[in-house]
Coordinates of C-alpha atoms in Angstrom, one line a residue:
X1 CA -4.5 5.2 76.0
X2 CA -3.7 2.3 74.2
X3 CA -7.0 2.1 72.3
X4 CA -6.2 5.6 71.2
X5 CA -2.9 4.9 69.9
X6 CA -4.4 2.1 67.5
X7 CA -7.5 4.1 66.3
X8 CA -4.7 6.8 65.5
X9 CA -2.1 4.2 63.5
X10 CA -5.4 2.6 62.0
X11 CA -6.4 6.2 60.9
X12 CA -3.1 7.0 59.6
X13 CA -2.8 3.9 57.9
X14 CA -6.3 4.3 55.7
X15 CA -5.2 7.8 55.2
X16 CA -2.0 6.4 53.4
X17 CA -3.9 3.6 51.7
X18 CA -6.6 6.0 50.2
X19 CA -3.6 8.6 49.4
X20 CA -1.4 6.3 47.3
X21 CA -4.9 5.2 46.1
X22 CA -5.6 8.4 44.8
X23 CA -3.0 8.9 42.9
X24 CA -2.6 5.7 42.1
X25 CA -6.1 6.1 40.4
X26 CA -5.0 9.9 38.6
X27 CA -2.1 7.8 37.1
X28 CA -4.7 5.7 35.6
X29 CA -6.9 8.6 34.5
X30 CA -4.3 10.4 32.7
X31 CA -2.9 7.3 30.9
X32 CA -6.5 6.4 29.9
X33 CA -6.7 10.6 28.5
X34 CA -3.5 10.2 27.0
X35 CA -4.2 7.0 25.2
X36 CA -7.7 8.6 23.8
X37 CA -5.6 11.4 22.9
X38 CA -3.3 9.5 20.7
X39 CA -6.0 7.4 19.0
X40 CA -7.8 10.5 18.4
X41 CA -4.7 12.1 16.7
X42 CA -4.0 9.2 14.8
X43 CA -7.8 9.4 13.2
X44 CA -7.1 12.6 12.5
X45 CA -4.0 12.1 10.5
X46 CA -5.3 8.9 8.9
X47 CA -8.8 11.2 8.1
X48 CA -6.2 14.1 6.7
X49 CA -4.6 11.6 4.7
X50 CA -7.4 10.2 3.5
X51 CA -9.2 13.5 2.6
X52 CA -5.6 14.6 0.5
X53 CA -6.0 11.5 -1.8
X54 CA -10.1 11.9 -2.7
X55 CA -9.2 15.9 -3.3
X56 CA -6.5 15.6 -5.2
X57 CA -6.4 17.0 -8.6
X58 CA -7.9 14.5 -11.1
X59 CA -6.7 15.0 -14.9
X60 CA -8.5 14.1 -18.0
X61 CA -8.3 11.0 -19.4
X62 CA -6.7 12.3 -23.1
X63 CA -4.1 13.4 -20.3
X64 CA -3.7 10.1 -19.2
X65 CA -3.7 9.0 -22.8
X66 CA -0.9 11.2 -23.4
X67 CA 1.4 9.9 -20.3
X68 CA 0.8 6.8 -21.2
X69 CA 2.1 6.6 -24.8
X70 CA 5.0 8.6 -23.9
X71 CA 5.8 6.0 -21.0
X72 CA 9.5 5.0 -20.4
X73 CA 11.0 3.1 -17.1
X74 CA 14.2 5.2 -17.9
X75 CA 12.6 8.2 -16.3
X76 CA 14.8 11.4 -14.4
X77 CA 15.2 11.6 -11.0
X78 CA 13.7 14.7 -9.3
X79 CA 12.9 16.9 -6.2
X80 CA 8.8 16.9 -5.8
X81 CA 7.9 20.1 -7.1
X82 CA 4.8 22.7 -6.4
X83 CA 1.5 19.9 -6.8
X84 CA 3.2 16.7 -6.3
X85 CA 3.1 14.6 -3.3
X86 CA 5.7 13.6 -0.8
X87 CA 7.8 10.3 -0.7
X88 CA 5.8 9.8 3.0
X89 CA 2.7 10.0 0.9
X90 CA 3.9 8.0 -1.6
X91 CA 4.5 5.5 0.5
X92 CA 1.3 5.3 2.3
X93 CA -0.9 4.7 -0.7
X94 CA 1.5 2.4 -2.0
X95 CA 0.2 0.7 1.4
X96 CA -2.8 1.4 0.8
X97 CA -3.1 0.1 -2.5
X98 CA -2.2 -3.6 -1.4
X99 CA -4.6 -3.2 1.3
X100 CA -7.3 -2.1 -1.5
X101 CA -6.2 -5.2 -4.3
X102 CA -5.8 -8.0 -1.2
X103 CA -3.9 -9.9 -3.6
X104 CA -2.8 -12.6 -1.8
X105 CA -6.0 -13.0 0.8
X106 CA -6.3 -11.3 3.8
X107 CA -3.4 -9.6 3.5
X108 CA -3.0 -7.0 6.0
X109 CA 0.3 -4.7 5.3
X110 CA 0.1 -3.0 8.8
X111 CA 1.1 -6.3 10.3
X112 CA 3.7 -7.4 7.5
X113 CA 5.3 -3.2 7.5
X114 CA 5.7 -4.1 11.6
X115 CA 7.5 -7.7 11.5
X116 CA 8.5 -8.5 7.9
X117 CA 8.8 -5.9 5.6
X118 CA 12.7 -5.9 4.9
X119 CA 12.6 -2.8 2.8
X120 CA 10.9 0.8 1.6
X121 CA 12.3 2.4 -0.8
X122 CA 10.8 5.4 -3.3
X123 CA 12.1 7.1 -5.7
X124 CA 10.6 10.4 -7.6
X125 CA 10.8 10.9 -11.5
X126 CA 10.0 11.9 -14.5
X127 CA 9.0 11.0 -17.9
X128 CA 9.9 14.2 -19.7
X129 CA 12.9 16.4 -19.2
X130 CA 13.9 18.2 -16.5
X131 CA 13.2 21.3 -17.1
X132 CA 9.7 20.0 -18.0
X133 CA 8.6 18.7 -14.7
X134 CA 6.8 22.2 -13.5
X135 CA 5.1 22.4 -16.5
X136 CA 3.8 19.2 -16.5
X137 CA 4.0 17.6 -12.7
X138 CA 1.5 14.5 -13.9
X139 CA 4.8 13.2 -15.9
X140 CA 6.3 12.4 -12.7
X141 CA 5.7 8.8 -11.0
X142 CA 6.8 7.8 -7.5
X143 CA 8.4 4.5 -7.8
X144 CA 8.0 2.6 -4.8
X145 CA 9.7 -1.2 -3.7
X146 CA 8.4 -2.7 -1.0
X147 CA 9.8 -6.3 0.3
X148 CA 8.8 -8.8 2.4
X149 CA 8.9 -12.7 3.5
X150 CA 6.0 -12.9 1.6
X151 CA 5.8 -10.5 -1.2
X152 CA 7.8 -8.0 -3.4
X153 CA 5.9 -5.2 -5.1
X154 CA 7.2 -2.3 -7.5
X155 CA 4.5 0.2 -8.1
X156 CA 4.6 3.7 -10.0
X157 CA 2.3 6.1 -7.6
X158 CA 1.4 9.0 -10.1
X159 CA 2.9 12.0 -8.2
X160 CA -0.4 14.3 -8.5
X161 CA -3.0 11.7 -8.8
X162 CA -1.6 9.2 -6.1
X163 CA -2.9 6.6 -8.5
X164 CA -0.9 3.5 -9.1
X165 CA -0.5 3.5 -12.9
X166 CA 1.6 0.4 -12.8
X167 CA 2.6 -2.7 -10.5
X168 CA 4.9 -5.4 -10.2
X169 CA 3.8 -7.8 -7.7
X170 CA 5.6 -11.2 -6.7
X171 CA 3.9 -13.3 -3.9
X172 CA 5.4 -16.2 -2.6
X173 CA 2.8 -17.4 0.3
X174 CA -1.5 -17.8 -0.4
X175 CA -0.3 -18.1 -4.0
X176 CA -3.8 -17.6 -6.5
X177 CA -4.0 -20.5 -8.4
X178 CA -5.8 -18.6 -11.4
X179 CA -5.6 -15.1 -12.6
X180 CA -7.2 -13.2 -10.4
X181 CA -9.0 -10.9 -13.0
X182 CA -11.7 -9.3 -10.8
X183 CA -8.7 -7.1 -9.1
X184 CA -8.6 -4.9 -12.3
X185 CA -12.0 -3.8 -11.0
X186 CA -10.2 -2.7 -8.5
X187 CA -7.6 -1.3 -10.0
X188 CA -9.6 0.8 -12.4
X189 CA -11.1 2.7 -9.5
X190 CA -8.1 3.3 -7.4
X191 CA -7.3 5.6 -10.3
X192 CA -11.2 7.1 -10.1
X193 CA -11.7 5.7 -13.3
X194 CA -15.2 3.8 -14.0
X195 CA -14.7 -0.1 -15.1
X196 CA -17.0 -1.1 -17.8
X197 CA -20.0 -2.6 -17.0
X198 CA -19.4 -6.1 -18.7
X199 CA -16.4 -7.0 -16.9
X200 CA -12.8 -7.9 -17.7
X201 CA -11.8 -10.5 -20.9
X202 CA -9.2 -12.8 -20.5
X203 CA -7.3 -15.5 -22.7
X204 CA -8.1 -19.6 -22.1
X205 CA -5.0 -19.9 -20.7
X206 CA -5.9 -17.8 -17.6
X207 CA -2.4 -15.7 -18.4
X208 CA -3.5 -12.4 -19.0
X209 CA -6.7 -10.5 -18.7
X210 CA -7.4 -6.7 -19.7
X211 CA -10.6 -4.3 -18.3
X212 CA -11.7 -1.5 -20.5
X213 CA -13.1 1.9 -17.9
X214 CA -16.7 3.0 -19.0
X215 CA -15.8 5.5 -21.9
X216 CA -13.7 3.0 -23.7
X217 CA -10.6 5.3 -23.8
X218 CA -8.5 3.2 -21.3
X219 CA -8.2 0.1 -20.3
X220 CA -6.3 -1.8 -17.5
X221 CA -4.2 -5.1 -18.6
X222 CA -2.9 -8.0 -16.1
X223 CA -0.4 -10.3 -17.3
X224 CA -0.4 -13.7 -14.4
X225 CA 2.4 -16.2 -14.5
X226 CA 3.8 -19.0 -12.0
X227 CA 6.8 -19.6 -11.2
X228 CA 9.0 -22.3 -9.4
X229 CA 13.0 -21.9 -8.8
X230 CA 15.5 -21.6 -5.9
X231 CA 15.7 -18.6 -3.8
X232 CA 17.1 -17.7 -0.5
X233 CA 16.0 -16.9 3.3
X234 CA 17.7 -16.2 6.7
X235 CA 18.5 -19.3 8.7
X236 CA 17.7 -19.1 12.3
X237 CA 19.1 -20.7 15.0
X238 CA 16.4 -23.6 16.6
X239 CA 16.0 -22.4 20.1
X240 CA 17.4 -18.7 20.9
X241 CA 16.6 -17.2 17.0
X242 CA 19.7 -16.2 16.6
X243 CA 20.6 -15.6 13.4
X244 CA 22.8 -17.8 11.7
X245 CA 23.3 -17.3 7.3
X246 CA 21.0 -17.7 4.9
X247 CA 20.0 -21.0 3.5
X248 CA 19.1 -21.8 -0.1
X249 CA 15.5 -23.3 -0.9
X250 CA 13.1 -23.9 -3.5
X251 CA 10.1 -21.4 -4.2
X252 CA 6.9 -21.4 -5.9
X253 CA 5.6 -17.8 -6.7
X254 CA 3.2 -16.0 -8.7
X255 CA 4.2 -12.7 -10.7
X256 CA 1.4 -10.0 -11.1
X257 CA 1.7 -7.1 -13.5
X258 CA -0.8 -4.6 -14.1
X259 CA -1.2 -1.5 -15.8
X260 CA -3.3 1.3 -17.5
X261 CA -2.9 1.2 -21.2
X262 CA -4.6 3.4 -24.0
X263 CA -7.5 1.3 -26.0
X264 CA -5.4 -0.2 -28.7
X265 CA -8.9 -1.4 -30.8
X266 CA -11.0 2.2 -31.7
X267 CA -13.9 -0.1 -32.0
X268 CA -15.6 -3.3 -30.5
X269 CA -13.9 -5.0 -27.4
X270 CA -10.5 -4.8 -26.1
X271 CA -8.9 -8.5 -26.0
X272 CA -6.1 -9.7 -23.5

């Protein structure tokens, strides 16, 4: 009797033991499915994303001419209209476009956007009127701020091309110590634009540096200077980072600009 009593409790015990097992093991399953789930989606909307940029309408480069001439940092603000992307997209090749120029050395922005970036901003406008901005969408630029610990960036995202026309760049940390010229390479075909075969030209004092695309019509300029002055950062406290105020300290920086600009010389080389 007795010996039947203990192979039943042993029985019912292993029968427990292999339930909660069981499910124990589904759980598993379905958060390993749901986990390859989410990765998968997240290709999928990264592929989509990156599909929208590569299709997206590309204008001819007397266009381009033509924007560019006309350019004015007063522009209008607008709604996007029919043809012109969205602030989110905006946004993400602004991202991806400091990925692409890696102008401070390994810099990765997926890291910086989840612990340091202190701000986004974007804002959509136009270079002509109004009324204008169905007519001629490519007049429109996204300007987008981003700010960090490390870096502040203002960059004009063409609002049909996605290509960055123009950027403002100021790092603070892995500061280039000379003009990092090669980057107009770069530059040149984010905005599917060929660079000339022969490379960039730049000035002896390593301060600017221009990069003419292969049919000579445009060209992309960098202007590089150093800076040193006082700025400020958040104090923390030593043990429990709590924050405390801000304290004042001195910085060394580098400010980046760069830029498409229309050929200036109609023949010969184009000079920094």
């Amino acid at each position: 009797m007795k010996k039947t009593y203990k192979y039943t409790v042993l029985t019912l015990f292993l029968a427990a033991v292999f339930s909660l097992g069981s499910v124990e093991g589904m759980n598993l399953i379905l958060r390993l499915r749901e986990h390859q789930l989410l990765y998968k989606s997240r290709e999928i909307v990264a592929k989509s994303i990156g599909d929208q940029w590569q299709e997206r309408e590309n204008i001819p480069k007397d266009t381009i001419a033509e924007v560019i001439r006309n350019w004015d940092d007063r522009m209008t603000v607008h709604a996007p209209v029919e043809g012109q992307i969205s602030m989110q997209d905006a946004v993400r090749t602004a991202k991806a476009w400091l990925t692409q120029m890696d102008l401070k050395g390994g810099y990765d922005w997926e890291k910086d956007v989840d612990s340091q970036v202190g701000s986004v901003y974007a804002t959509l406008g136009t270079l002509e009127e109004s009324e204008e901005v169905q007519a001629k969408p490519y007049y429109s630029f996204w300007k987008v701020q981003l700010s960090s610990r490390s870096m502040e960036a203002v960059l004009y995202v063409n609002a049909v091309t996605t290509g960055v026309w123009k950027s403002e760049v100021r790092i603070y940390e892995n500061l280039p110590k000379s003009i990092p010229y090669w980057n107009l390479r770069d530059f040149l075909e984010f905005n599917k634009l060929n660079p000339y075969h022969k490379g960039a030209a730049f000035n002896e004092e390593g301060t600017r540096a221009v990069w003419e695309e292969e049919s000579g019509r445009l060209c992309a300029r960098m202007e590089f200077a150093q800076h040193e002055g006082s700025g400020y950062r958040k104090a923390l406290a030593e043990f429990d980072e709590e924050l405390i105020g801000v304290e004042r300290i001195q910085r060394k920086s580098v400010l980046m600009t760069m830029k498409l600009t229309v050929k200036e010389k109609t023949q010969g080389n184009e000079q920094p």
